[in-house]
């Protein structure tokens, strides 16, 4: 990844007029984005947020009403048709529903974008077979799509999207039709392609897990507006908007349901506090927990732990019960707060 931008959105807005009511719908509102060359950039939002419209502005399938989209510093929206067609070859695209041709074999599907190119039959064959190997389907060239699993179909679609050696791969909900394990496999494949082919990947999704596991940077899209963006670690440790927090909650085990909080399952006594302790930097939490036990003579019982490593840095935290004398418990709490850790008292006795 470099600091050089391959795609930029500069004050992009777009509206659609509904065919039935002639009502105008503002689908993209003043979008500003910078996508670094070689990075994996994620855009997350609920259904109808404008994700597909946004990603389609990158390859010029949709054109902004105002503002501009640049690809390698050249404006997409005013390109002559022929130049736009050539530029599109630099961008492969994959979809939720794979969009394979059912009557063609895997080989023919992958070869389709270069069928009428200047390449010889042998070159086409070599290219397709090489790509099928890269996506893990070396023996499926003659199979028909209907005989493949969802994950295999998406691998074929990825091979087809790569056949022109694009600089960018656009993924519109590429894992949304897949089960969790297959989603995982496709995420691993996309990461490998990013690394090995140095290809920039733009992903739109409604699944925060995909952002967490795949992306370097993220933008949160809410009703056509970007409400938050940044590198994935920063956004995950310190989300600013309620929508971002809601998405992150879907990937964390630290949110105890109200039934648990309000039940006596947790049995708080005397001065007990139920506290959520989460990372706001890469400083370790575990030594902190043993330190407060020693320093303040409190017990820290771990109720839930969810600590993972994201881009080499710890993310998540613990839910603990602090027990001891009141002054010790509050002293321990203040001590944790001073360290680079966020605390939230969920319940007290
Ligand atoms: N060609 C069009 N004409 C009119 N309205 C459109 C058109 N394309 C999209 N829309 C509307 O624009 C809004 C955003 O659509 P878009 O497909 O970009 O959302 P999305 O975030 O991709 O949603 P999903 O998660 O369901 O795919 C929706 O309300 C949709 O109905
Ligand atoms: Mg969509």
CSV table of C-alpha atoms and ligand atoms in Angstrom, one decimal:
chain,number,residue,atom,x,y,z
A,1,UNK,CA,0.0,0.0,0.0
A,2,UNK,CA,1.2,3.5,-0.8
A,3,UNK,CA,0.0,7.0,0.1
A,4,UNK,CA,-0.8,7.5,-3.5
A,5,UNK,CA,-4.5,7.6,-4.3
A,6,UNK,CA,-5.9,5.5,-7.1
A,7,UNK,CA,-9.5,6.6,-6.7
A,8,UNK,CA,-10.9,9.8,-5.3
A,9,UNK,CA,-14.5,11.1,-4.8
A,10,UNK,CA,-14.7,14.8,-4.7
A,11,UNK,CA,-18.0,16.2,-3.5
A,12,UNK,CA,-20.0,13.6,-5.4
A,13,UNK,CA,-23.8,13.8,-5.3
A,14,UNK,CA,-26.4,11.8,-7.2
A,15,UNK,CA,-30.1,11.7,-7.2
A,16,UNK,CA,-32.6,9.4,-8.9
A,17,UNK,CA,-36.1,10.2,-9.9
A,18,UNK,CA,-38.5,7.5,-9.0
A,19,UNK,CA,-40.3,6.2,-12.1
A,20,UNK,CA,-43.7,5.9,-10.5
A,21,UNK,CA,-44.1,9.0,-8.4
A,22,UNK,CA,-41.5,11.3,-10.1
A,23,UNK,CA,-40.3,11.9,-6.5
A,24,UNK,CA,-36.6,12.8,-6.3
A,25,UNK,CA,-34.3,10.6,-4.2
A,26,UNK,CA,-30.9,11.9,-3.1
A,27,UNK,CA,-28.9,8.7,-3.1
A,28,UNK,CA,-25.3,10.1,-2.7
A,29,UNK,CA,-24.8,13.3,-0.7
A,30,UNK,CA,-21.5,15.1,-1.0
A,31,UNK,CA,-19.2,12.0,-0.9
A,32,UNK,CA,-15.5,12.6,-0.4
A,33,UNK,CA,-13.2,9.6,-0.4
A,34,UNK,CA,-9.6,8.8,-1.1
A,35,UNK,CA,-8.7,5.2,-1.8
A,36,UNK,CA,-5.0,4.4,-1.5
A,37,UNK,CA,-3.3,2.4,-4.3
A,38,UNK,CA,-2.9,-1.2,-3.1
A,39,UNK,CA,-5.3,-0.9,-0.2
A,40,UNK,CA,-8.5,-2.7,0.6
A,41,UNK,CA,-11.2,-0.1,1.1
A,42,UNK,CA,-14.6,-1.0,2.6
A,43,UNK,CA,-17.9,0.8,2.5
A,44,UNK,CA,-20.5,-0.4,4.9
A,45,UNK,CA,-24.1,0.6,5.1
A,46,UNK,CA,-27.6,-0.8,5.4
A,47,UNK,CA,-29.7,-1.8,2.4
A,48,UNK,CA,-30.6,1.3,0.4
A,49,UNK,CA,-27.8,3.4,1.8
A,50,UNK,CA,-26.4,3.9,-1.7
A,51,UNK,CA,-23.5,1.4,-1.6
A,52,UNK,CA,-24.1,0.0,-5.1
A,53,UNK,CA,-24.6,3.4,-6.6
A,54,UNK,CA,-21.4,4.6,-5.0
A,55,UNK,CA,-19.3,1.6,-6.3
A,56,UNK,CA,-20.9,2.0,-9.7
A,57,UNK,CA,-19.7,5.6,-9.9
A,58,UNK,CA,-16.1,4.2,-9.8
A,59,UNK,CA,-16.4,2.4,-13.1
A,60,UNK,CA,-18.7,5.0,-14.6
A,61,UNK,CA,-21.8,2.8,-14.8
A,62,UNK,CA,-23.5,5.6,-12.8
A,63,UNK,CA,-22.4,9.2,-13.3
A,64,UNK,CA,-22.6,11.8,-10.5
A,65,UNK,CA,-24.8,14.8,-10.9
A,66,UNK,CA,-22.3,17.0,-9.2
A,67,UNK,CA,-18.7,16.5,-8.1
A,68,UNK,CA,-16.2,14.1,-9.7
A,69,UNK,CA,-14.7,10.7,-9.4
A,70,UNK,CA,-11.0,10.3,-10.5
A,71,UNK,CA,-9.3,7.1,-11.4
A,72,UNK,CA,-5.5,7.6,-11.4
A,73,UNK,CA,-6.1,11.4,-11.5
A,74,UNK,CA,-8.3,11.2,-14.6
A,75,UNK,CA,-11.9,12.2,-14.2
A,76,UNK,CA,-14.2,9.2,-15.0
A,77,UNK,CA,-17.4,11.2,-15.5
A,78,UNK,CA,-16.3,13.2,-18.6
A,79,UNK,CA,-14.4,10.5,-20.4
A,80,UNK,CA,-15.2,9.9,-24.0
A,81,UNK,CA,-17.0,6.5,-24.4
A,82,UNK,CA,-14.0,4.7,-25.9
A,83,UNK,CA,-11.6,5.8,-23.2
A,84,UNK,CA,-14.2,4.9,-20.6
A,85,UNK,CA,-14.4,1.4,-22.1
A,86,UNK,CA,-10.6,1.0,-21.9
A,87,UNK,CA,-10.5,2.4,-18.4
A,88,UNK,CA,-13.2,-0.1,-17.3
A,89,UNK,CA,-10.8,-2.9,-18.2
A,90,UNK,CA,-8.6,-1.7,-15.4
A,91,UNK,CA,-11.4,-2.4,-13.0
A,92,UNK,CA,-12.9,-5.9,-12.5
A,93,UNK,CA,-16.2,-6.3,-10.7
A,94,UNK,CA,-17.9,-9.1,-8.7
A,95,UNK,CA,-21.4,-9.3,-7.3
A,96,UNK,CA,-23.5,-11.0,-4.7
A,97,UNK,CA,-25.2,-13.2,-7.3
A,98,UNK,CA,-22.0,-14.0,-9.2
A,99,UNK,CA,-23.6,-13.2,-12.6
A,100,UNK,CA,-22.2,-16.2,-14.4
A,101,UNK,CA,-23.6,-17.4,-17.8
A,102,UNK,CA,-25.3,-20.7,-17.0
A,103,UNK,CA,-25.0,-22.1,-20.5
A,104,UNK,CA,-21.2,-21.6,-20.6
A,105,UNK,CA,-18.5,-23.6,-19.0
A,106,UNK,CA,-16.3,-22.1,-16.3
A,107,UNK,CA,-13.5,-21.7,-18.9
A,108,UNK,CA,-15.9,-19.8,-21.3
A,109,UNK,CA,-17.2,-17.6,-18.5
A,110,UNK,CA,-13.7,-16.6,-17.4
A,111,UNK,CA,-12.6,-16.1,-21.0
A,112,UNK,CA,-15.6,-14.0,-22.0
A,113,UNK,CA,-14.1,-10.5,-21.4
A,114,UNK,CA,-11.1,-11.3,-23.6
A,115,UNK,CA,-12.9,-13.4,-26.2
A,116,UNK,CA,-12.8,-10.6,-28.8
A,117,UNK,CA,-9.5,-9.2,-27.8
A,118,UNK,CA,-6.3,-9.3,-29.9
A,119,UNK,CA,-5.0,-12.2,-27.8
A,120,UNK,CA,-4.4,-15.6,-29.5
A,121,UNK,CA,-6.4,-18.7,-28.5
A,122,UNK,CA,-3.3,-20.0,-26.8
A,123,UNK,CA,-2.8,-16.8,-24.8
A,124,UNK,CA,-6.4,-16.8,-23.7
A,125,UNK,CA,-6.2,-20.5,-22.7
A,126,UNK,CA,-3.0,-19.9,-20.7
A,127,UNK,CA,-4.5,-16.8,-19.0
A,128,UNK,CA,-7.7,-18.6,-18.0
A,129,UNK,CA,-6.0,-21.7,-16.7
A,130,UNK,CA,-3.6,-19.6,-14.7
A,131,UNK,CA,-6.4,-17.7,-13.1
A,132,UNK,CA,-8.4,-20.8,-12.3
A,133,UNK,CA,-5.3,-22.0,-10.5
A,134,UNK,CA,-4.9,-18.8,-8.6
A,135,UNK,CA,-8.5,-18.9,-7.4
A,136,UNK,CA,-8.2,-22.5,-6.4
A,137,UNK,CA,-10.3,-24.2,-9.2
A,138,UNK,CA,-7.6,-25.8,-11.4
A,139,UNK,CA,-9.8,-28.7,-12.3
A,140,UNK,CA,-13.1,-26.9,-13.0
A,141,UNK,CA,-12.5,-25.5,-16.5
A,142,UNK,CA,-15.1,-27.7,-18.2
A,143,UNK,CA,-17.7,-27.6,-15.4
A,144,UNK,CA,-20.9,-25.7,-15.8
A,145,UNK,CA,-21.8,-23.1,-13.1
A,146,UNK,CA,-24.9,-25.1,-12.0
A,147,UNK,CA,-22.6,-27.9,-10.7
A,148,UNK,CA,-20.6,-25.5,-8.5
A,149,UNK,CA,-21.2,-24.4,-4.9
A,150,UNK,CA,-21.7,-20.7,-4.1
A,151,UNK,CA,-18.1,-20.2,-3.1
A,152,UNK,CA,-16.8,-21.9,-6.2
A,153,UNK,CA,-19.1,-19.7,-8.4
A,154,UNK,CA,-17.7,-16.6,-6.7
A,155,UNK,CA,-14.2,-17.9,-7.4
A,156,UNK,CA,-15.1,-18.2,-11.1
A,157,UNK,CA,-16.5,-14.7,-11.0
A,158,UNK,CA,-13.2,-13.4,-9.4
A,159,UNK,CA,-11.1,-15.2,-12.1
A,160,UNK,CA,-13.3,-13.5,-14.8
A,161,UNK,CA,-12.9,-10.1,-13.1
A,162,UNK,CA,-9.1,-10.6,-13.1
A,163,UNK,CA,-8.8,-11.6,-16.8
A,164,UNK,CA,-7.8,-8.2,-18.0
A,165,UNK,CA,-5.2,-7.8,-15.2
A,166,UNK,CA,-7.1,-4.9,-13.6
A,167,UNK,CA,-5.6,-2.5,-11.1
A,168,UNK,CA,-8.8,-2.4,-9.1
A,169,UNK,CA,-11.3,-5.1,-8.1
A,170,UNK,CA,-14.8,-3.8,-7.2
A,171,UNK,CA,-16.8,-6.1,-4.9
A,172,UNK,CA,-20.5,-5.4,-4.5
A,173,UNK,CA,-21.7,-7.6,-1.6
A,174,UNK,CA,-19.5,-10.4,-2.8
A,175,UNK,CA,-19.9,-12.5,0.3
A,176,UNK,CA,-23.5,-11.8,1.1
A,177,UNK,CA,-24.9,-14.9,-0.5
A,178,UNK,CA,-22.4,-17.2,1.2
A,179,UNK,CA,-22.3,-19.1,4.4
A,180,UNK,CA,-19.9,-18.0,7.2
A,181,UNK,CA,-17.1,-20.5,6.3
A,182,UNK,CA,-17.3,-19.8,2.6
A,183,UNK,CA,-17.3,-16.0,3.4
A,184,UNK,CA,-14.1,-16.6,5.4
A,185,UNK,CA,-12.5,-18.5,2.4
A,186,UNK,CA,-13.4,-15.7,-0.1
A,187,UNK,CA,-12.1,-13.1,2.4
A,188,UNK,CA,-8.8,-15.0,2.6
A,189,UNK,CA,-8.6,-15.3,-1.2
A,190,UNK,CA,-9.3,-11.5,-1.7
A,191,UNK,CA,-6.5,-10.7,0.9
A,192,UNK,CA,-4.1,-13.0,-1.0
A,193,UNK,CA,-5.0,-11.4,-4.3
A,194,UNK,CA,-4.4,-7.9,-2.8
A,195,UNK,CA,-1.1,-9.0,-1.5
A,196,UNK,CA,0.2,-11.1,-4.5
A,197,UNK,CA,-1.2,-9.1,-7.4
A,198,UNK,CA,-0.9,-5.7,-5.6
A,199,UNK,CA,-4.5,-5.0,-6.7
A,200,UNK,CA,-6.6,-2.3,-5.0
A,201,UNK,CA,-9.8,-3.8,-3.7
A,202,UNK,CA,-13.0,-1.8,-3.0
A,203,UNK,CA,-15.7,-3.7,-1.1
A,204,UNK,CA,-19.2,-2.7,-0.3
A,205,UNK,CA,-21.0,-4.7,2.4
A,206,UNK,CA,-23.5,-4.7,5.2
A,207,UNK,CA,-21.4,-7.1,7.2
A,208,UNK,CA,-19.0,-5.6,9.7
A,209,UNK,CA,-17.1,-8.9,9.9
A,210,UNK,CA,-16.1,-8.4,6.3
A,211,UNK,CA,-14.7,-4.9,7.1
A,212,UNK,CA,-12.9,-6.2,10.2
A,213,UNK,CA,-11.3,-9.2,8.5
A,214,UNK,CA,-10.6,-7.8,5.0
A,215,UNK,CA,-10.2,-4.0,4.9
A,216,UNK,CA,-7.5,-1.5,5.7
A,217,UNK,CA,-9.8,1.5,5.6
A,218,UNK,CA,-13.5,1.9,6.0
A,219,UNK,CA,-16.3,4.4,5.3
A,220,UNK,CA,-19.7,4.2,6.9
A,221,UNK,CA,-22.5,5.2,4.6
A,222,UNK,CA,-25.9,6.2,6.1
A,223,UNK,CA,-28.7,7.3,3.7
A,224,UNK,CA,-26.2,8.5,1.1
A,225,UNK,CA,-23.9,10.3,3.4
A,226,UNK,CA,-20.5,9.2,4.8
A,227,UNK,CA,-20.9,9.6,8.5
A,228,UNK,CA,-17.5,8.2,9.5
A,229,UNK,CA,-14.3,7.0,7.9
A,230,UNK,CA,-10.8,6.1,8.8
A,231,UNK,CA,-8.4,3.2,9.1
A,232,UNK,CA,-10.1,0.0,10.3
A,233,UNK,CA,-8.3,-0.2,13.7
A,234,UNK,CA,-9.0,3.4,14.6
A,235,UNK,CA,-12.6,3.2,13.7
A,236,UNK,CA,-13.1,-0.1,15.6
A,237,UNK,CA,-11.4,1.1,18.8
A,238,UNK,CA,-13.0,4.5,18.8
A,239,UNK,CA,-16.2,4.7,16.8
A,240,UNK,CA,-17.8,8.1,16.8
A,241,UNK,CA,-21.3,7.7,15.5
A,242,UNK,CA,-24.2,5.5,16.8
A,243,UNK,CA,-24.4,3.7,13.4
A,244,UNK,CA,-20.7,2.7,13.5
A,245,UNK,CA,-21.1,1.6,17.1
A,246,UNK,CA,-24.1,-0.5,16.1
A,247,UNK,CA,-22.2,-2.2,13.2
A,248,UNK,CA,-19.2,-2.9,15.5
A,249,UNK,CA,-21.5,-4.4,18.2
A,250,UNK,CA,-22.3,-7.1,15.7
A,251,UNK,CA,-18.7,-8.4,15.8
A,252,UNK,CA,-18.2,-8.1,19.5
A,253,UNK,CA,-19.1,-10.5,22.3
A,254,UNK,CA,-18.8,-7.9,24.9
A,255,UNK,CA,-22.3,-6.6,24.7
A,256,UNK,CA,-24.2,-8.5,27.3
A,257,UNK,CA,-27.9,-8.7,26.6
A,258,UNK,CA,-30.2,-6.9,28.9
A,259,UNK,CA,-31.7,-10.2,30.1
A,260,UNK,CA,-28.3,-11.1,31.5
A,261,UNK,CA,-27.6,-7.7,32.9
A,262,UNK,CA,-31.0,-7.6,34.7
A,263,UNK,CA,-31.0,-11.1,35.9
A,264,UNK,CA,-29.2,-12.3,39.0
A,265,UNK,CA,-27.0,-14.5,37.0
A,266,UNK,CA,-24.1,-12.1,37.7
A,267,UNK,CA,-24.8,-11.9,41.4
A,268,UNK,CA,-23.3,-8.6,42.4
A,269,UNK,CA,-22.6,-8.2,46.1
A,270,UNK,CA,-21.8,-5.3,48.4
A,271,UNK,CA,-19.6,-2.9,46.5
A,272,UNK,CA,-19.3,-5.0,43.3
A,273,UNK,CA,-19.1,-3.2,40.0
A,274,UNK,CA,-19.7,-4.8,36.6
A,275,UNK,CA,-17.3,-3.1,34.3
A,276,UNK,CA,-16.5,-3.2,30.6
A,277,UNK,CA,-12.9,-2.5,29.9
A,278,UNK,CA,-11.9,-2.0,26.2
A,279,UNK,CA,-8.8,-1.0,24.3
A,280,UNK,CA,-8.4,2.5,23.0
A,281,UNK,CA,-4.7,1.8,22.1
A,282,UNK,CA,-2.5,-1.2,21.8
A,283,UNK,CA,-1.6,-1.2,25.5
A,284,UNK,CA,-2.3,-4.5,27.0
A,285,UNK,CA,-5.3,-5.0,29.4
A,286,UNK,CA,-4.4,-8.3,31.1
A,287,UNK,CA,-1.3,-6.9,33.1
A,288,UNK,CA,-3.6,-4.1,34.1
A,289,UNK,CA,-6.1,-6.4,35.6
A,290,UNK,CA,-3.5,-8.2,37.7
A,291,UNK,CA,-2.0,-4.9,38.7
A,292,UNK,CA,-5.2,-3.6,40.2
A,293,UNK,CA,-5.7,-6.8,42.1
A,294,UNK,CA,-2.3,-6.3,43.7
A,295,UNK,CA,-2.4,-2.5,44.1
A,296,UNK,CA,-6.0,-2.1,45.4
A,297,UNK,CA,-6.7,-5.5,47.0
A,298,UNK,CA,-9.7,-6.0,44.7
A,299,UNK,CA,-10.8,-9.2,43.0
A,300,UNK,CA,-11.3,-8.9,39.2
A,301,UNK,CA,-13.5,-11.8,37.9
A,302,UNK,CA,-13.6,-12.1,34.2
A,303,UNK,CA,-17.1,-12.6,32.9
A,304,UNK,CA,-16.5,-12.3,29.2
A,305,UNK,CA,-13.4,-11.8,27.2
A,306,UNK,CA,-13.2,-11.0,23.6
A,307,UNK,CA,-9.7,-10.0,22.6
A,308,UNK,CA,-8.5,-10.4,19.0
A,309,UNK,CA,-5.6,-9.1,17.1
A,310,UNK,CA,-6.6,-6.7,14.3
A,311,UNK,CA,-3.8,-5.6,12.0
A,312,UNK,CA,-1.3,-6.6,14.6
A,313,UNK,CA,-2.9,-4.6,17.4
A,314,UNK,CA,-5.2,-5.9,20.2
A,315,UNK,CA,-8.9,-5.1,19.9
A,316,UNK,CA,-11.8,-5.8,22.2
A,317,UNK,CA,-11.6,-6.2,25.9
A,318,UNK,CA,-13.1,-7.8,29.0
A,319,UNK,CA,-16.2,-7.6,31.1
A,320,UNK,CA,-15.2,-8.0,34.7
A,321,UNK,CA,-16.7,-7.8,38.2
A,322,UNK,CA,-14.6,-5.7,40.6
A,323,UNK,CA,-15.1,-6.7,44.3
A,324,UNK,CA,-13.6,-5.3,47.4
A,325,UNK,CA,-13.9,-2.4,49.8
A,326,UNK,CA,-15.7,0.6,48.2
A,327,UNK,CA,-12.6,2.8,48.3
A,328,UNK,CA,-10.5,0.1,46.7
A,329,UNK,CA,-13.0,-0.6,44.0
A,330,UNK,CA,-13.3,3.1,43.1
A,331,UNK,CA,-9.5,3.5,43.3
A,332,UNK,CA,-9.0,0.5,41.0
A,333,UNK,CA,-11.5,2.0,38.5
A,334,UNK,CA,-9.8,5.4,38.5
A,335,UNK,CA,-6.4,3.6,38.0
A,336,UNK,CA,-7.7,1.7,35.0
A,337,UNK,CA,-9.2,4.9,33.5
A,338,UNK,CA,-5.8,6.6,33.7
A,339,UNK,CA,-4.3,3.9,31.6
A,340,UNK,CA,-5.0,3.8,27.9
A,341,UNK,CA,-8.2,1.7,28.4
A,342,UNK,CA,-11.8,2.7,28.3
A,343,UNK,CA,-14.1,1.7,31.2
A,344,UNK,CA,-17.8,1.6,31.4
A,345,UNK,CA,-19.7,0.6,34.5
A,346,UNK,CA,-22.5,-1.7,33.3
A,347,UNK,CA,-24.1,-2.4,36.7
A,348,UNK,CA,-23.4,-2.0,40.4
A,349,UNK,CA,-24.6,-3.9,43.4
B,1,LIG,N1,-31.8,3.4,-11.3
B,1,LIG,C1,-32.4,3.8,-10.2
B,1,LIG,N2,-33.5,4.5,-10.3
B,1,LIG,C2,-34.2,4.9,-9.2
B,1,LIG,N3,-33.8,4.7,-7.9
B,1,LIG,C3,-32.7,3.9,-7.7
B,1,LIG,C4,-32.0,3.4,-8.9
B,1,LIG,N4,-30.9,2.7,-8.4
B,1,LIG,C5,-31.0,2.8,-7.0
B,1,LIG,N5,-32.1,3.5,-6.6
B,1,LIG,C6,-32.5,3.8,-5.3
B,1,LIG,O1,-31.4,4.4,-4.6
B,1,LIG,C7,-31.3,4.0,-3.3
B,1,LIG,C8,-29.9,3.4,-3.0
B,1,LIG,O2,-29.7,2.3,-3.8
B,1,LIG,P1,-28.4,1.3,-3.8
B,1,LIG,O3,-28.7,0.2,-4.7
B,1,LIG,O4,-27.2,2.2,-4.2
B,1,LIG,O5,-28.4,0.9,-2.3
B,1,LIG,P2,-27.5,-0.2,-1.6
B,1,LIG,O6,-26.9,0.4,-0.4
B,1,LIG,O7,-26.6,-0.9,-2.6
B,1,LIG,O8,-28.6,-1.2,-1.1
B,1,LIG,P3,-28.6,-2.9,-1.0
B,1,LIG,O9,-27.8,-3.2,0.2
B,1,LIG,O10,-30.0,-3.2,-0.9
B,1,LIG,O11,-27.9,-3.4,-2.2
B,1,LIG,C9,-32.4,3.0,-3.0
B,1,LIG,O12,-33.5,3.6,-2.4
B,1,LIG,C10,-32.8,2.5,-4.4
B,1,LIG,O13,-34.1,2.2,-4.5
B,2,LIG,MG1,-26.5,-2.8,-3.3
